[in-house]
Tab-separated table of C-alpha atoms in Angstrom:
chain	number	residue	atom	x	y	z
P	1	GLN	CA	209.781	-10.810	-103.859
P	2	VAL	CA	209.601	-11.849	-100.227
P	3	GLN	CA	210.712	-9.199	-97.766
P	4	LEU	CA	211.009	-9.568	-94.011
P	5	VAL	CA	212.023	-6.487	-92.055
P	6	GLU	CA	212.692	-6.790	-88.341
P	7	SER	CA	212.626	-3.847	-85.957
P	8	GLY	CA	212.544	-3.145	-82.254
P	9	GLY	CA	216.022	-4.213	-81.236
P	10	GLY	CA	218.237	-2.160	-78.973
P	11	VAL	CA	220.003	-2.054	-75.638
P	12	VAL	CA	217.955	-3.034	-72.608
P	13	GLN	CA	218.718	-3.752	-68.963
P	14	PRO	CA	218.400	-7.232	-67.496
P	15	GLY	CA	214.882	-7.972	-66.306
P	16	LYS	CA	213.311	-5.481	-68.702
P	17	SER	CA	211.140	-6.095	-71.771
P	18	LEU	CA	211.387	-5.461	-75.498
P	19	ARG	CA	209.050	-6.220	-78.381
P	20	LEU	CA	210.403	-7.191	-81.767
P	21	SER	CA	208.358	-6.787	-84.929
P	22	CYS	CA	208.756	-8.339	-88.342
P	23	ALA	CA	206.940	-6.726	-91.250
P	24	ALA	CA	206.355	-9.153	-94.105
P	25	SER	CA	205.583	-8.500	-97.744
P	26	GLY	CA	205.700	-10.211	-101.116
P	27	PHE	CA	203.816	-13.366	-100.158
P	28	ALA	CA	200.481	-14.518	-98.706
P	29	PHE	CA	201.444	-13.887	-95.094
P	30	ARG	CA	198.284	-15.390	-93.582
P	31	SER	CA	199.071	-18.725	-95.259
P	32	PHE	CA	202.479	-19.274	-93.657
P	33	ALA	CA	203.794	-20.063	-90.204
P	34	MET	CA	206.532	-17.729	-89.036
P	35	HIS	CA	209.646	-18.341	-86.933
P	36	TRP	CA	212.173	-16.406	-84.885
P	37	VAL	CA	215.793	-17.573	-84.849
P	38	ARG	CA	218.596	-15.913	-82.909
P	39	GLN	CA	222.377	-15.801	-83.043
P	40	ALA	CA	224.519	-14.606	-80.160
P	41	PRO	CA	227.596	-12.599	-81.208
P	42	GLY	CA	230.183	-14.930	-82.692
P	43	ARG	CA	228.051	-17.980	-81.946
P	44	GLY	CA	225.807	-20.408	-83.784
P	45	LEU	CA	222.126	-20.333	-84.671
P	46	GLU	CA	219.353	-21.039	-82.174
P	47	TRP	CA	215.695	-21.501	-83.073
P	48	VAL	CA	213.455	-19.503	-80.725
P	49	ALA	CA	209.781	-19.893	-81.604
P	50	VAL	CA	207.193	-20.572	-84.298
P	51	ILE	CA	203.592	-19.475	-84.734
P	52	SER	CA	201.157	-21.174	-87.091
P	53	ASN	CA	199.505	-19.237	-89.890
P	54	ASP	CA	196.286	-18.901	-87.897
P	55	ALA	CA	198.071	-18.191	-84.591
P	56	ILE	CA	196.482	-21.236	-82.959
P	57	ASN	CA	199.682	-23.200	-82.517
P	58	LYS	CA	202.805	-21.750	-80.913
P	59	PHE	CA	205.988	-23.566	-79.955
P	60	TYR	CA	209.052	-22.345	-78.112
P	61	SER	CA	212.594	-23.351	-77.291
P	62	GLY	CA	213.186	-24.277	-73.688
P	63	SER	CA	215.361	-21.235	-73.131
P	64	VAL	CA	212.521	-18.774	-73.814
P	65	THR	CA	209.373	-20.670	-72.840
P	66	GLY	CA	207.249	-18.516	-70.566
P	67	ARG	CA	209.261	-15.357	-71.279
P	68	PHE	CA	208.979	-14.674	-75.053
P	69	PRO	CA	205.394	-15.010	-76.318
P	70	ILE	CA	205.085	-14.977	-80.095
P	71	SER	CA	202.090	-13.414	-81.829
P	72	ARG	CA	200.989	-12.198	-85.227
P	73	ASP	CA	198.617	-9.762	-86.886
P	74	ASN	CA	197.494	-11.149	-90.214
P	75	SER	CA	195.686	-7.932	-91.108
P	76	ASN	CA	198.992	-6.067	-90.921
P	77	ASN	CA	201.328	-8.846	-92.117
P	78	THR	CA	203.393	-8.614	-88.974
P	79	VAL	CA	204.791	-11.129	-86.509
P	80	TYR	CA	205.931	-10.151	-83.040
P	81	LEU	CA	208.208	-11.459	-80.333
P	82	GLN	CA	207.505	-10.019	-76.900
P	83	MET	CA	210.695	-10.456	-74.900
P	84	ASN	CA	210.163	-10.319	-71.132
P	85	SER	CA	212.491	-10.834	-68.171
P	86	LEU	CA	215.477	-10.382	-70.438
P	87	ARG	CA	218.824	-11.884	-69.470
P	88	PRO	CA	222.350	-11.127	-70.681
P	89	GLU	CA	222.368	-14.507	-72.446
P	90	ASP	CA	219.470	-13.308	-74.628
P	91	THR	CA	221.880	-10.904	-76.332
P	92	ALA	CA	221.755	-11.837	-80.005
P	93	ILE	CA	220.708	-10.920	-83.498
P	94	TYR	CA	217.079	-11.985	-83.896
P	95	TYR	CA	215.976	-13.136	-87.331
P	96	CYS	CA	212.427	-13.466	-88.578
P	97	VAL	CA	212.060	-16.475	-90.906
P	98	LYS	CA	209.219	-17.562	-93.171
P	99	ASP	CA	208.206	-21.192	-92.807
P	100	TRP	CA	208.801	-23.399	-95.817
P	101	GLY	CA	205.059	-23.843	-96.153
P	102	ARG	CA	205.085	-27.455	-97.303
P	103	GLY	CA	202.158	-28.211	-95.024
P	104	ASP	CA	203.709	-31.359	-93.593
P	105	GLY	CA	205.306	-29.929	-90.492
P	106	TYR	CA	207.203	-26.820	-89.567
P	107	ASN	CA	210.572	-26.009	-91.071
P	108	LEU	CA	212.606	-22.909	-91.760
P	109	GLY	CA	212.268	-21.707	-95.305
P	110	ASP	CA	214.537	-19.789	-97.610
P	111	SER	CA	213.392	-16.292	-96.618
P	112	TRP	CA	215.108	-14.610	-93.682
P	113	GLY	CA	215.068	-11.018	-92.534
P	114	GLN	CA	218.253	-9.043	-92.070
P	115	GLY	CA	218.006	-9.389	-88.292
P	116	THR	CA	217.749	-6.959	-85.397
P	117	LEU	CA	220.296	-6.815	-82.592
P	118	VAL	CA	219.175	-7.094	-78.990
P	119	THR	CA	221.740	-6.306	-76.316
P	120	VAL	CA	220.907	-7.050	-72.692
P	121	SER	CA	223.299	-5.216	-70.437
P	122	SER	CA	223.278	-3.054	-67.361
Q	1	ASP	CA	215.549	-32.471	-77.895
Q	2	ILE	CA	217.418	-33.774	-80.924
Q	3	GLN	CA	221.105	-32.877	-80.774
Q	4	MET	CA	222.974	-32.185	-84.004
Q	5	THR	CA	226.720	-32.792	-83.790
Q	6	GLN	CA	228.526	-31.126	-86.663
Q	7	SER	CA	232.170	-31.650	-87.557
Q	8	PRO	CA	234.670	-30.285	-88.047
Q	9	SER	CA	234.080	-26.936	-86.366
Q	10	SER	CA	236.510	-25.355	-88.798
Q	11	LEU	CA	238.676	-26.319	-91.721
Q	12	SER	CA	241.195	-24.708	-94.041
Q	13	ALA	CA	240.979	-25.370	-97.738
Q	14	SER	CA	242.125	-23.991	-101.065
Q	15	VAL	CA	240.169	-22.895	-104.097
Q	16	GLY	CA	239.319	-26.011	-106.078
Q	17	ASP	CA	239.403	-28.354	-103.100
Q	18	ARG	CA	236.678	-30.811	-102.182
Q	19	VAL	CA	235.253	-30.134	-98.730
Q	20	THR	CA	233.124	-32.472	-96.644
Q	21	ILE	CA	231.170	-31.629	-93.496
Q	22	THR	CA	229.264	-34.146	-91.418
Q	23	CYS	CA	226.304	-33.895	-89.089
Q	24	GLN	CA	225.227	-36.616	-86.699
Q	25	ALA	CA	221.750	-36.534	-85.188
Q	26	SER	CA	221.132	-37.902	-81.700
Q	27	GLN	CA	218.162	-39.867	-83.022
Q	28	ASP	CA	216.668	-40.887	-86.335
Q	29	ILE	CA	215.611	-37.797	-88.284
Q	30	ARG	CA	214.916	-39.695	-91.514
Q	31	LYS	CA	215.833	-37.242	-94.299
Q	32	PHE	CA	214.737	-34.067	-92.513
Q	33	ILE	CA	217.852	-31.942	-92.530
Q	34	ASN	CA	218.654	-28.524	-93.997
Q	35	TRP	CA	222.091	-27.127	-94.818
Q	36	TYR	CA	222.816	-23.394	-94.709
Q	37	GLN	CA	225.621	-21.076	-95.699
Q	38	GLN	CA	226.252	-17.925	-93.682
Q	39	LYS	CA	228.649	-15.126	-94.535
Q	40	PRO	CA	229.748	-12.497	-91.999
Q	41	GLY	CA	227.074	-9.924	-91.272
Q	42	LYS	CA	224.470	-11.733	-93.359
Q	43	ALA	CA	221.486	-13.950	-92.654
Q	44	PRO	CA	221.913	-17.656	-93.362
Q	45	LYS	CA	221.103	-18.866	-96.852
Q	46	LEU	CA	219.296	-22.169	-97.276
Q	47	LEU	CA	221.214	-24.419	-99.679
Q	48	ILE	CA	219.730	-27.892	-99.261
Q	49	HIS	CA	216.572	-29.393	-97.771
Q	50	ASP	CA	215.465	-32.999	-97.330
Q	51	ALA	CA	219.138	-33.949	-96.974
Q	52	SER	CA	219.945	-33.760	-100.678
Q	53	ILE	CA	217.613	-31.438	-102.567
Q	54	LEU	CA	219.246	-28.241	-103.752
Q	55	GLU	CA	217.317	-25.009	-103.421
Q	56	ALA	CA	216.643	-23.179	-106.658
Q	57	GLY	CA	219.686	-21.335	-107.918
Q	58	VAL	CA	222.187	-23.167	-105.718
Q	59	PRO	CA	225.202	-24.319	-107.756
Q	60	ALA	CA	225.576	-28.023	-108.391
Q	61	ARG	CA	228.988	-28.099	-106.685
Q	62	PHE	CA	227.020	-28.223	-103.427
Q	63	SER	CA	225.540	-31.582	-102.483
Q	64	GLY	CA	224.131	-33.431	-99.518
Q	65	SER	CA	223.519	-37.033	-98.617
Q	66	GLY	CA	222.526	-39.295	-95.779
Q	67	SER	CA	219.534	-40.462	-93.832
Q	68	GLY	CA	218.698	-41.555	-90.322
Q	69	THR	CA	221.415	-40.135	-88.110
Q	70	GLU	CA	224.419	-39.582	-90.407
Q	71	PHE	CA	224.565	-36.798	-92.978
Q	72	THR	CA	227.197	-35.328	-95.245
Q	73	PHE	CA	227.482	-31.974	-96.990
Q	74	THR	CA	230.042	-31.624	-99.778
Q	75	ILE	CA	231.420	-28.788	-101.857
Q	76	THR	CA	233.101	-30.228	-104.925
Q	77	GLY	CA	235.563	-27.639	-106.137
Q	78	LEU	CA	235.654	-24.670	-103.761
Q	79	TYR	CA	235.066	-21.235	-105.234
Q	80	PRO	CA	236.335	-18.090	-103.505
Q	81	GLU	CA	232.760	-17.120	-102.607
Q	82	ASP	CA	232.258	-20.418	-100.756
Q	83	PHE	CA	234.415	-19.397	-97.815
Q	84	ALA	CA	231.772	-19.056	-95.124
Q	85	THR	CA	230.235	-20.860	-92.165
Q	86	TYR	CA	227.927	-23.805	-92.824
Q	87	TYR	CA	225.201	-25.157	-90.540
Q	88	CYS	CA	223.008	-28.222	-90.517
Q	89	GLN	CA	219.513	-28.128	-88.974
Q	90	GLN	CA	216.977	-30.846	-88.295
Q	91	TYR	CA	213.231	-30.534	-88.743
Q	92	GLU	CA	212.098	-34.019	-87.863
Q	93	SER	CA	210.910	-32.814	-84.479
Q	94	LEU	CA	210.009	-29.549	-82.781
Q	95	PRO	CA	210.170	-28.002	-80.372
Q	96	PRO	CA	212.866	-27.263	-80.826
Q	97	LEU	CA	214.264	-27.142	-84.318
Q	98	THR	CA	217.971	-27.630	-83.716
Q	99	PHE	CA	221.144	-26.630	-85.483
Q	100	GLY	CA	224.598	-28.062	-85.606
Q	101	GLY	CA	227.368	-25.960	-84.143
Q	102	GLY	CA	228.604	-24.769	-87.516
Q	103	THR	CA	231.685	-25.317	-89.671
Q	104	LYS	CA	233.829	-22.357	-90.655
Q	105	VAL	CA	235.496	-22.913	-94.017
Q	106	GLU	CA	238.593	-20.752	-94.222
Q	107	ILE	CA	241.152	-20.080	-96.907
Q	108	LYS	CA	244.351	-22.080	-96.554
């Protein structure tokens, strides 16, 4: 079965960096785009970024563009989110999500990780 | 960006009730909307895609309808395990994919 396991969260000071990882298993990782979605404590869901299966195409929300590059390693079935210049408003649970893989555009699928908490605070 | 306006933000209902949640898109998204259920401390669970197509294993008491800019999500006959927060999300256009603000379904 599909498994997505995020890691790398923690407490970090404003302006610092953190890299999140998502280890995938149970499916043909190199065939699927991958997303990051976040949820601030007690708040709603916010899509963050997507990377195509071949890492050629990457798209970002306006709130993270230029700060949170997404990348992937298809040889190790892992997707990353490098979080730079962190702000208190980036505090959230970050979920790794498998794309639905229908091939006709990007969409969130039915496989989500358990999430990793990032807290930005001095 | 496409804005998704979801209402109500919360509602109280009893077991067995019919519950309806609406989502309005700021522009035509055709049928490209997902509905999710999220329970406290858990990742969201995808219930419906393409406005009305149930994911495998999702009970038939859940349903969705609509197209264009107006969408409806219905639970026909609430079960105790249905008390949760529900979100809509559009995938007509990215970036970004956008979510509604959520509807918390609470026990009356």
